[in-house]
């Protein structure tokens, strides 16, 4: 018999949500790279904006966000900058500005004590066995091995679960680079930045806790060079870069076709970004992490005969929604179509001072 019913690899928003929602009758082990508290160890580089769909998940979960994970200020619009046409528009966006690392740690505190959580661990190897899956991980310098009936990949863009069992399902990847600077703008703001000569995806800026974050998703080979070009161009549009505080880098997925979304099979399940569940138009992944974890928890809790088939079926609506985000991304990253949309001023909110 396997040691555990369920092994969850990764405790970001997807993994922590699943661990919290699973029925207590299951024997569950969860492995996570992050430490259980503090600012040491692994931290996920992320702008930390909670979109409306993710906020709706908290309504369903009957959860409120604690004050200590919120960042200052809370901003209600996004300045969209088209560097190729020099058009700037402002659009209403009800984001919640938060500290991503504190958010992740808080979500982990909601996991019930019936789940065996291992912090600050590294998953080394995954193998299929006659009765389930064998997981080899390192903890405090010691190699440990466990077995489980169900294997859950909640381990993000570089998912070991996806790479091990679905190596032929490659998905488009970019290198996300973020730099944090001392905030020097008189009025803090968010921005979304497009320039096809710099990135086929997009870039962003976020004001957060007296810091100004500038970031973007770039093709791997020229990422650092393109990032520097981005900053240089932005100085012409009143972007100010104060004292550099830190630089962050990570891989980010950007699905380009419907087959990029992989749900799993043979008692393997992928949730969140590991499944490719991330918006191609905004790189927003919180809402899809919550949604996929919620769907899977219901299936496993109901003890269905073919949980993989049920998960495939019940995530269809979510995957179709993500497919529309691919179409939207293709429109937004087209210089001509983007220019026409922005010139139309549809949904644009004028700034009363006239400073756009």
Coordinates of C-alpha atoms in Angstrom, one line a residue:
X1 CA 0.0 0.0 0.0
X2 CA 1.2 3.6 -0.7
X3 CA 2.3 5.7 2.3
X4 CA -0.2 8.4 1.4
X5 CA -3.4 8.8 -0.5
X6 CA -2.3 12.1 -2.1
X7 CA 1.1 13.9 -2.6
X8 CA 0.9 17.6 -3.5
X9 CA 4.1 19.0 -5.1
X10 CA 4.1 22.8 -4.5
X11 CA 2.2 25.0 -2.1
X12 CA 1.6 28.2 -4.1
X13 CA -2.1 29.4 -4.4
X14 CA -3.1 26.2 -6.2
X15 CA -1.4 23.7 -4.0
X16 CA -2.4 25.4 -0.7
X17 CA -6.0 25.8 -1.8
X18 CA -6.2 22.1 -2.7
X19 CA -4.6 21.0 0.6
X20 CA -7.1 23.2 2.5
X21 CA -10.2 21.9 0.7
X22 CA -9.4 18.1 0.6
X23 CA -11.5 15.9 2.9
X24 CA -9.8 15.1 6.2
X25 CA -10.2 11.3 5.5
X26 CA -7.3 11.5 3.1
X27 CA -3.8 11.0 4.2
X28 CA -2.0 13.9 2.4
X29 CA 1.6 15.0 2.2
X30 CA 2.5 18.4 0.7
X31 CA 6.0 19.4 -0.3
X32 CA 7.0 23.1 -0.7
X33 CA 10.2 25.0 -1.5
X34 CA 9.2 28.0 0.6
X35 CA 10.0 28.2 4.3
X36 CA 7.1 28.4 6.7
X37 CA 7.7 32.1 7.7
X38 CA 10.0 35.0 7.2
X39 CA 11.7 36.4 4.1
X40 CA 14.5 33.8 3.7
X41 CA 14.6 31.0 1.2
X42 CA 12.6 30.7 -2.0
X43 CA 10.2 33.5 -3.0
X44 CA 8.0 33.6 -6.1
X45 CA 8.8 36.7 -8.2
X46 CA 5.4 38.3 -8.9
X47 CA 3.8 41.7 -9.2
X48 CA 1.2 40.6 -6.7
X49 CA -2.1 42.0 -8.0
X50 CA -5.3 40.1 -7.2
X51 CA -7.7 40.3 -10.2
X52 CA -11.5 40.3 -10.0
X53 CA -11.9 36.6 -10.8
X54 CA -9.5 35.7 -8.0
X55 CA -11.4 38.0 -5.6
X56 CA -14.6 36.1 -6.5
X57 CA -12.9 32.9 -5.4
X58 CA -12.4 34.3 -1.9
X59 CA -16.1 35.1 -1.8
X60 CA -16.9 31.4 -2.6
X61 CA -14.3 30.3 0.0
X62 CA -15.8 32.7 2.6
X63 CA -12.3 34.1 3.3
X64 CA -11.2 37.6 4.0
X65 CA -7.7 39.0 3.3
X66 CA -5.8 40.0 6.4
X67 CA -4.4 43.5 6.5
X68 CA -0.8 42.4 6.8
X69 CA -0.6 40.9 3.3
X70 CA -2.0 44.1 1.6
X71 CA 0.4 46.6 0.0
X72 CA 0.1 50.3 -0.3
X73 CA -1.4 52.0 -2.3
X74 CA -4.6 50.5 -3.7
X75 CA -4.9 51.8 -7.3
X76 CA -8.0 51.5 -9.5
X77 CA -6.7 52.1 -13.0
X78 CA -4.0 50.8 -15.3
X79 CA -2.1 53.1 -17.6
X80 CA -1.7 51.3 -20.9
X81 CA 1.3 52.5 -22.8
X82 CA 1.9 51.6 -26.5
X83 CA 5.5 52.6 -27.1
X84 CA 5.3 52.0 -30.8
X85 CA 2.5 54.5 -31.4
X86 CA 3.1 56.6 -28.3
X87 CA -0.5 56.3 -27.3
X88 CA -1.4 56.1 -23.6
X89 CA -4.8 55.2 -22.2
X90 CA -6.2 54.6 -18.7
X91 CA -8.5 51.7 -18.0
X92 CA -10.4 50.9 -14.8
X93 CA -9.1 47.7 -13.2
X94 CA -10.2 46.6 -9.7
X95 CA -7.0 44.9 -8.6
X96 CA -6.0 44.3 -5.0
X97 CA -2.3 45.2 -4.4
X98 CA -0.7 42.7 -2.1
X99 CA 2.7 41.3 -0.9
X100 CA 3.0 38.0 -2.9
X101 CA 5.3 36.3 -0.5
X102 CA 3.2 37.1 2.6
X103 CA 0.1 36.0 0.6
X104 CA 1.7 32.6 -0.1
X105 CA 2.7 32.1 3.5
X106 CA -0.8 33.1 4.7
X107 CA -2.4 30.6 2.4
X108 CA -0.2 27.9 3.8
X109 CA -1.4 28.7 7.4
X110 CA -4.9 27.8 6.3
X111 CA -4.0 24.2 5.6
X112 CA -5.5 22.0 8.3
X113 CA -3.2 20.0 10.6
X114 CA -4.4 16.8 9.1
X115 CA -2.1 17.5 6.1
X116 CA 1.5 16.7 6.5
X117 CA 3.4 19.8 5.3
X118 CA 7.1 19.8 4.6
X119 CA 8.5 23.3 4.1
X120 CA 11.9 24.3 2.5
X121 CA 12.1 21.0 0.6
X122 CA 13.2 20.2 -2.9
X123 CA 11.5 17.5 -5.0
X124 CA 14.2 15.5 -6.8
X125 CA 12.6 12.7 -8.6
X126 CA 9.2 11.3 -9.5
X127 CA 8.5 7.7 -10.6
X128 CA 5.5 5.6 -11.4
X129 CA 5.1 2.4 -9.4
X130 CA 2.7 -0.5 -9.5
X131 CA 0.4 1.1 -6.8
X132 CA 0.9 4.8 -7.5
X133 CA 3.9 7.2 -7.5
X134 CA 7.2 7.4 -5.7
X135 CA 8.4 10.8 -4.7
X136 CA 12.1 11.5 -3.8
X137 CA 12.8 14.8 -2.0
X138 CA 15.5 16.5 0.0
X139 CA 14.8 18.0 3.4
X140 CA 17.5 19.5 5.7
X141 CA 20.1 17.8 3.6
X142 CA 18.5 14.4 3.9
X143 CA 17.1 12.4 1.0
X144 CA 13.6 11.0 1.7
X145 CA 11.3 8.8 -0.3
X146 CA 7.5 8.4 0.0
X147 CA 4.8 6.8 -2.1
X148 CA 1.3 8.0 -2.9
X149 CA -1.8 6.9 -4.8
X150 CA -2.5 10.3 -6.4
X151 CA 0.2 12.8 -7.5
X152 CA -0.7 16.5 -7.8
X153 CA 1.5 18.8 -9.8
X154 CA 1.0 22.3 -8.3
X155 CA 4.7 23.2 -8.9
X156 CA 4.3 26.2 -11.3
X157 CA 5.9 27.1 -14.6
X158 CA 8.9 24.7 -14.2
X159 CA 6.7 21.9 -13.0
X160 CA 8.8 18.7 -12.4
X161 CA 5.5 16.7 -12.5
X162 CA 4.8 18.1 -16.0
X163 CA 8.4 17.7 -17.2
X164 CA 8.7 14.1 -15.9
X165 CA 5.4 12.6 -17.2
X166 CA 4.5 14.9 -20.1
X167 CA 7.8 15.8 -21.7
X168 CA 6.3 16.1 -25.2
X169 CA 3.9 18.8 -24.1
X170 CA 6.2 21.8 -24.2
X171 CA 4.6 25.2 -23.7
X172 CA 5.9 28.6 -24.7
X173 CA 8.0 30.2 -22.0
X174 CA 9.4 33.6 -21.4
X175 CA 11.9 35.0 -18.9
X176 CA 10.1 37.4 -16.5
X177 CA 12.5 40.1 -15.2
X178 CA 11.5 42.5 -12.4
X179 CA 13.5 45.2 -10.8
X180 CA 12.4 47.1 -7.7
X181 CA 13.4 50.8 -7.3
X182 CA 12.8 53.4 -4.7
X183 CA 9.5 55.1 -5.7
X184 CA 10.2 58.6 -7.1
X185 CA 6.8 59.3 -8.8
X186 CA 4.6 62.0 -7.2
X187 CA 1.5 59.9 -8.0
X188 CA 1.9 56.1 -7.8
X189 CA 0.4 54.1 -10.7
X190 CA 0.1 50.7 -12.4
X191 CA 0.9 50.3 -16.1
X192 CA 0.7 47.8 -18.9
X193 CA 3.3 48.3 -21.6
X194 CA 3.5 47.1 -25.2
X195 CA 6.3 47.2 -27.8
X196 CA 6.7 44.3 -30.2
X197 CA 10.3 45.3 -30.9
X198 CA 11.1 44.5 -27.2
X199 CA 8.8 41.7 -26.4
X200 CA 6.1 39.6 -28.1
X201 CA 4.3 39.5 -24.8
X202 CA 4.1 42.7 -22.6
X203 CA 5.7 44.6 -19.7
X204 CA 4.3 46.2 -16.6
X205 CA 5.0 48.5 -13.7
X206 CA 3.5 48.5 -10.2
X207 CA 3.8 50.9 -7.3
X208 CA 4.1 48.9 -4.1
X209 CA 5.0 50.0 -0.5
X210 CA 7.2 52.9 -1.5
X211 CA 8.9 50.9 -4.2
X212 CA 8.4 51.0 -8.0
X213 CA 8.5 47.7 -9.8
X214 CA 9.2 47.5 -13.5
X215 CA 9.0 44.1 -15.2
X216 CA 8.4 42.3 -18.4
X217 CA 8.2 38.9 -20.1
X218 CA 11.0 38.5 -22.7
X219 CA 12.2 35.8 -25.1
X220 CA 15.0 33.9 -23.3
X221 CA 18.0 34.6 -25.5
X222 CA 17.9 38.4 -25.4
X223 CA 15.9 39.0 -22.2
X224 CA 18.5 41.1 -20.3
X225 CA 19.2 43.3 -23.3
X226 CA 15.5 43.8 -24.1
X227 CA 14.8 44.7 -20.5
X228 CA 17.4 47.5 -20.5
X229 CA 15.9 48.8 -23.8
X230 CA 12.5 48.9 -22.2
X231 CA 13.7 51.0 -19.3
X232 CA 15.5 53.4 -21.6
X233 CA 12.4 53.9 -23.7
X234 CA 10.2 54.4 -20.7
X235 CA 12.2 57.3 -19.4
X236 CA 10.8 59.3 -22.4
X237 CA 7.3 58.8 -21.0
X238 CA 8.0 60.2 -17.5
X239 CA 8.9 56.8 -15.9
X240 CA 11.4 57.4 -13.1
X241 CA 13.8 54.8 -11.8
X242 CA 15.2 55.7 -8.4
X243 CA 17.7 53.7 -6.3
X244 CA 17.8 50.0 -7.4
X245 CA 16.6 47.7 -4.5
X246 CA 16.6 44.3 -6.1
X247 CA 16.3 42.2 -9.3
X248 CA 14.1 39.2 -9.7
X249 CA 13.9 36.6 -12.5
X250 CA 11.7 33.6 -13.2
X251 CA 10.2 31.5 -16.0
X252 CA 6.7 32.3 -16.9
X253 CA 4.4 30.2 -19.1
X254 CA 2.3 31.8 -21.9
X255 CA 0.0 29.3 -23.6
X256 CA -0.5 29.7 -27.4
X257 CA -2.9 26.8 -28.2
X258 CA -5.6 24.8 -26.6
X259 CA -3.5 21.7 -26.3
X260 CA -1.1 23.6 -24.0
X261 CA -3.6 22.9 -21.1
X262 CA -2.7 19.5 -19.6
X263 CA -4.9 18.1 -16.9
X264 CA -3.1 14.8 -16.3
X265 CA -4.0 11.1 -16.4
X266 CA -3.4 7.8 -14.5
X267 CA -4.0 9.5 -11.1
X268 CA -1.7 12.4 -12.0
X269 CA -3.4 15.8 -11.8
X270 CA -2.0 19.2 -12.8
X271 CA -3.4 22.4 -11.3
X272 CA -2.6 26.1 -11.6
X273 CA 0.3 27.1 -13.8
X274 CA 1.7 23.6 -13.9
X275 CA -1.3 22.7 -16.0
X276 CA -0.7 25.8 -18.2
X277 CA -3.7 27.5 -16.5
X278 CA -2.5 31.1 -16.9
X279 CA -3.8 34.0 -19.0
X280 CA -1.9 34.6 -22.2
X281 CA -3.1 38.2 -22.3
X282 CA -2.2 39.3 -18.8
X283 CA -0.1 36.4 -17.3
X284 CA -2.6 36.4 -14.4
X285 CA -2.7 33.0 -12.8
X286 CA -4.2 33.4 -9.3
X287 CA -7.8 32.9 -10.4
X288 CA -7.1 29.8 -12.4
X289 CA -5.1 28.3 -9.5
X290 CA -8.0 28.7 -7.2
X291 CA -10.5 27.5 -9.7
X292 CA -8.6 24.4 -10.7
X293 CA -7.8 23.5 -7.1
X294 CA -11.5 23.9 -6.2
X295 CA -12.6 21.7 -9.0
X296 CA -10.1 18.9 -8.3
X297 CA -10.9 19.0 -4.5
X298 CA -14.6 18.4 -5.3
X299 CA -13.8 15.5 -7.6
X300 CA -11.4 13.8 -5.1
X301 CA -13.7 14.4 -2.2
X302 CA -16.6 12.7 -4.1
X303 CA -14.4 9.6 -4.6
X304 CA -15.4 9.3 -8.3
X305 CA -14.5 6.1 -10.2
X306 CA -12.6 8.0 -12.9
X307 CA -11.3 11.2 -11.3
X308 CA -9.0 12.1 -14.3
X309 CA -11.9 11.9 -16.7
X310 CA -14.1 14.0 -14.4
X311 CA -11.3 16.6 -14.0
X312 CA -10.9 16.8 -17.7
X313 CA -14.6 17.4 -18.2
X314 CA -15.1 19.9 -15.3
X315 CA -12.1 22.0 -16.3
X316 CA -13.4 22.4 -19.9
X317 CA -15.1 25.7 -19.2
X318 CA -12.0 27.0 -17.6
X319 CA -9.8 25.8 -20.5
X320 CA -12.1 27.4 -23.0
X321 CA -11.9 30.7 -21.1
X322 CA -8.1 30.5 -21.2
X323 CA -8.3 29.8 -24.9
X324 CA -10.2 33.1 -25.4
X325 CA -7.3 34.8 -23.5
X326 CA -4.9 33.4 -26.2
X327 CA -7.1 35.1 -28.9
X328 CA -7.2 38.3 -26.8
X329 CA -3.4 38.2 -26.5
X330 CA -3.0 37.9 -30.2
X331 CA -5.1 41.0 -30.7
X332 CA -3.3 43.0 -28.0
X333 CA 0.2 42.1 -29.2
X334 CA -0.7 43.1 -32.8
X335 CA 0.6 46.7 -33.2
X336 CA -2.1 47.6 -35.7
X337 CA -5.0 46.1 -33.9
X338 CA -3.8 47.5 -30.5
X339 CA -3.4 51.0 -32.0
X340 CA -6.9 50.9 -33.5
X341 CA -8.4 49.8 -30.1
X342 CA -6.6 52.5 -28.2
X343 CA -7.4 55.2 -30.8
X344 CA -11.1 54.4 -30.4
X345 CA -10.9 55.4 -26.7
X346 CA -13.4 52.6 -25.8
X347 CA -13.4 52.2 -21.9
X348 CA -10.7 54.9 -21.6
X349 CA -11.0 57.0 -18.4
X350 CA -9.7 60.5 -18.8
X351 CA -7.5 62.0 -16.1
X352 CA -8.9 65.3 -14.9
X353 CA -5.5 67.0 -14.7
X354 CA -4.9 66.2 -18.4
X355 CA -1.7 64.4 -17.6
X356 CA -1.9 61.1 -19.6

